[in-house]
Amino acid sequence: SLSFLSFFFGVPLLATLSLGDEFRYRTLSLWLAQPSSRLQLWGEKMGVMCPAVLSAALVSGIVMFSFTWPHTLLAYKIAAAVYVIVTMASATLCTLTTKSTLGSLALDAGILFLGALFSGGVEAPFRSSPLLDRSSAGTITVILAFGICFAALTLWLGARKLARFQATGGSSGEDLLIAGPSVMPEALAEWFRSRPSGASLNLIRKEFRLLRPLWLTELLVLLYVGFLGTFRLLPAPSKWELRTGLEWALLGPLLSVCVAMAGLAGILSLGEERSSGTRAWQMTLPVSARRQWLIKLVVAMFSGLACAAVFPVLAMIVGGAVFGSPLMYVNAHSLPDVLIMFGVLTFTCFWCACAANGTVRAAIWAVPVTAAIPFASFAGLWLGKELAQFTGSLKDFMVSSLRLSPLAFTAVSDFARSTALWLFIPAMLLGLIQSYRLFRTEPDESVVRMLRAILPLAVVTMLWSFSASAGFLYSLWEPFAETRQALDQFHPATAKLELTGEDLARSSSFTALTRRWLRGARIAVAPAHSHLPGYLATIHLASGLECRLTVTHYGGTAASCGN
């Protein structure tokens, strides 16, 4: 949910944004050169950052624990509060260590991983112990004590590092994630170096180099999945309701980081080029803008799906094969939905990277853009449903006018309700065209420009959802129910009857749709041949279609149509 994303990603982003932007805009030296002590400068930043983070965390936390997880134990609410405190306290240390906002977010994720590993390793041997009470005062005291001590340590280390920090000017190469020491073997690193020929392959190699933080984070994810599999902490697919809160505490970081990697795969490459000022130079290469855009999109989609879904699932399959069955921890039927969800998220973030100027702005805009399209779809569905309640849907009009079976669109309606992705297909196609156009232009930091780019996507989604809702998704017309109510007045369970649609309409108050549907119809009614009292009505429509209505006074109504 949006409250979950805003709490676990918005809070650390807001905490590190102020100092991270000093590195991004190369203004750290000017900030440190002001006629004030560094501790005073740091105190001013903390004085502005802490109220902003606390207010955002309070709003998102209340929404998350009131609506998303209303039955969360008090210990986990306290742990969430400790997470906010540790995030604020460690923001200075993480940002100065990595020299970028993105690196600080990655380091915060590592701290979250370590905390989950620690809690899982300590609590796993005692999971079945009746002495372990996650809501006890002792557990809450331990969480608070550990969190406050860790926050105090990171706060002191951050202030100490700032007091001793030496700003050397520099470029984007100072970013620890982008230009840190290589961890790959030389033979593998050689493949990612550019060659004198092969422009497309060189562009692909460059994209993988820019996405290097993603692959480094994926190594941590695979190690974490291995840890969960080793201690049998991965729930079976049939038990994802999670019987205890421990699984949420351990799987929460994994799910959060997978979502973050799917988004960063779409943002990181283009966002870093625009932040470092190399985007304009890239457009002067003797390679068409269309090919550069397509390569970025394909590599981003591949990397997002691989890091967020494919590799973690393969790790779970390997862990399941070691301890029993390969599909012990994986639900094969849900894999297509998972791939579609992460693919849509990566593409949405790629669109934001094309429209925004820089990695951080693209990440900030990813949340409202991701929320705007579903909200527009829900608004269109609601408006279409309200219209169908008064006028009937287009499907009802076609069925009544052409004398079709009221069950003709049932399969299509059921599929449309169970698979909601098709509601966003027009927006995705328009977004694909928009991303190419935005890729070729130099973006600015205007909010109005972003809103103008989002507005067509929202309008197209709303119109498409409205058309589908008013067309065939929602229907309040029930011709078989109206027909049964009219036939019950003739006591058909005792004798055979021969009626026309007009005879039935004169004895009952039909809606206009039912009256039109039964116009020219012949209805034969006979007692049902069963031990239950009831009757069978055969309706011969004017179009030649034959429908059967079986009514039992104890079993309800059954309807079918065929030629």
XYZ file of N, CA, C and O in Angstrom, residues 1-2 5 259 263 267 341 344-352 362-378 424 454 457:
144
model
N 0.837 -1.185 0.000
C 0.000 0.000 0.000
C 0.878 1.243 0.000
O 2.066 1.211 0.274
N 0.231 2.386 -0.283
C 0.975 3.642 -0.319
C 1.493 4.021 1.064
O 2.575 4.601 1.189
N 4.723 2.084 1.565
C 5.827 2.650 0.788
C 6.290 3.982 1.375
O 7.487 4.246 1.482
N 10.683 -4.478 -3.979
C 9.915 -3.376 -4.570
C 10.835 -2.210 -4.908
O 10.732 -1.592 -5.983
N 11.761 -0.522 -8.697
C 11.669 0.895 -9.025
C 12.990 1.500 -9.433
O 13.070 2.257 -10.407
N 14.695 3.817 -12.724
C 15.095 5.199 -12.458
C 16.589 5.413 -12.590
O 17.045 6.431 -13.118
N 3.305 -7.414 -11.946
C 3.308 -6.308 -10.980
C 4.655 -5.594 -10.977
O 4.720 -4.365 -11.066
N 5.216 -3.658 -14.317
C 4.487 -2.385 -14.369
C 5.173 -1.341 -13.496
O 5.296 -0.168 -13.881
N 5.658 -1.754 -12.321
C 6.337 -0.817 -11.440
C 7.626 -0.300 -12.067
O 7.922 0.908 -12.012
N 8.404 -1.186 -12.682
C 9.645 -0.753 -13.334
C 9.358 0.204 -14.480
O 10.049 1.222 -14.647
N 8.346 -0.095 -15.282
C 8.021 0.792 -16.399
C 7.532 2.148 -15.903
O 7.868 3.189 -16.486
N 6.734 2.162 -14.831
C 6.260 3.431 -14.276
C 7.424 4.288 -13.809
O 7.472 5.503 -14.059
N 8.386 3.667 -13.139
C 9.548 4.423 -12.674
C 10.424 4.869 -13.846
O 11.027 5.953 -13.789
N 10.497 4.075 -14.906
C 11.237 4.494 -16.091
C 10.581 5.718 -16.719
O 11.269 6.648 -17.170
N 9.261 5.747 -16.757
C 8.549 6.918 -17.261
C 8.871 8.142 -16.406
O 9.073 9.247 -16.938
N 8.909 7.970 -15.093
C 9.240 9.089 -14.203
C 10.663 9.579 -14.450
O 10.931 10.787 -14.392
N 12.897 11.742 -9.688
C 12.144 10.644 -10.291
C 11.591 9.709 -9.225
O 10.448 9.235 -9.326
N 12.400 9.429 -8.191
C 11.923 8.571 -7.105
C 10.785 9.224 -6.339
O 9.833 8.553 -5.915
N 10.871 10.542 -6.134
C 9.798 11.239 -5.429
C 8.508 11.221 -6.237
O 7.419 10.999 -5.697
N 8.608 11.433 -7.558
C 7.416 11.456 -8.404
C 6.857 10.065 -8.661
O 5.698 9.937 -9.100
N 7.649 9.012 -8.394
C 7.164 7.660 -8.674
C 5.951 7.304 -7.820
O 5.042 6.605 -8.277
N 5.922 7.805 -6.570
C 4.801 7.476 -5.683
C 3.495 8.103 -6.163
O 2.492 7.401 -6.335
N 3.417 9.425 -6.424
C 2.135 9.971 -6.904
C 1.732 9.455 -8.280
O 0.540 9.292 -8.547
N 2.718 9.190 -9.153
C 2.361 8.654 -10.475
C 1.795 7.250 -10.334
O 0.792 6.899 -10.973
N 2.424 6.429 -9.490
C 1.921 5.072 -9.267
C 0.526 5.081 -8.653
O -0.289 4.190 -8.918
N 0.239 6.088 -7.836
C -1.080 6.178 -7.204
C -2.120 6.818 -8.121
O -3.307 6.484 -8.031
N -1.697 7.727 -9.009
C -2.658 8.478 -9.823
C -3.400 7.569 -10.793
O -4.615 7.726 -10.995
N -2.694 6.615 -11.398
C -3.340 5.769 -12.406
C -4.393 4.849 -11.788
O -5.534 4.776 -12.280
N -4.110 4.110 -10.687
C -5.195 3.335 -10.063
C -6.352 4.183 -9.566
O -7.515 3.786 -9.692
N -6.063 5.366 -9.005
C -7.147 6.230 -8.546
C -8.021 6.673 -9.715
O -9.254 6.733 -9.601
N -7.396 6.989 -10.850
C -8.174 7.359 -12.029
C -9.025 6.191 -12.507
O -10.175 6.363 -12.928
N -8.471 4.980 -12.437
C -9.236 3.805 -12.848
C -10.418 3.566 -11.911
O -11.538 3.289 -12.365
N -10.193 3.686 -10.603
C -11.289 3.500 -9.653
C -12.367 4.558 -9.842
O -13.573 4.256 -9.736
N -5.328 -0.917 -17.401
C -4.218 0.021 -17.500
C -3.463 -0.093 -18.821
O -2.461 0.584 -19.001
N 1.339 13.846 -16.557
C 0.540 12.816 -15.896
C -0.924 12.900 -16.303
O -1.620 11.870 -16.392
N -2.394 10.561 -19.035
C -2.455 9.173 -18.588
C -3.659 8.946 -17.688
O -4.380 7.944 -17.829
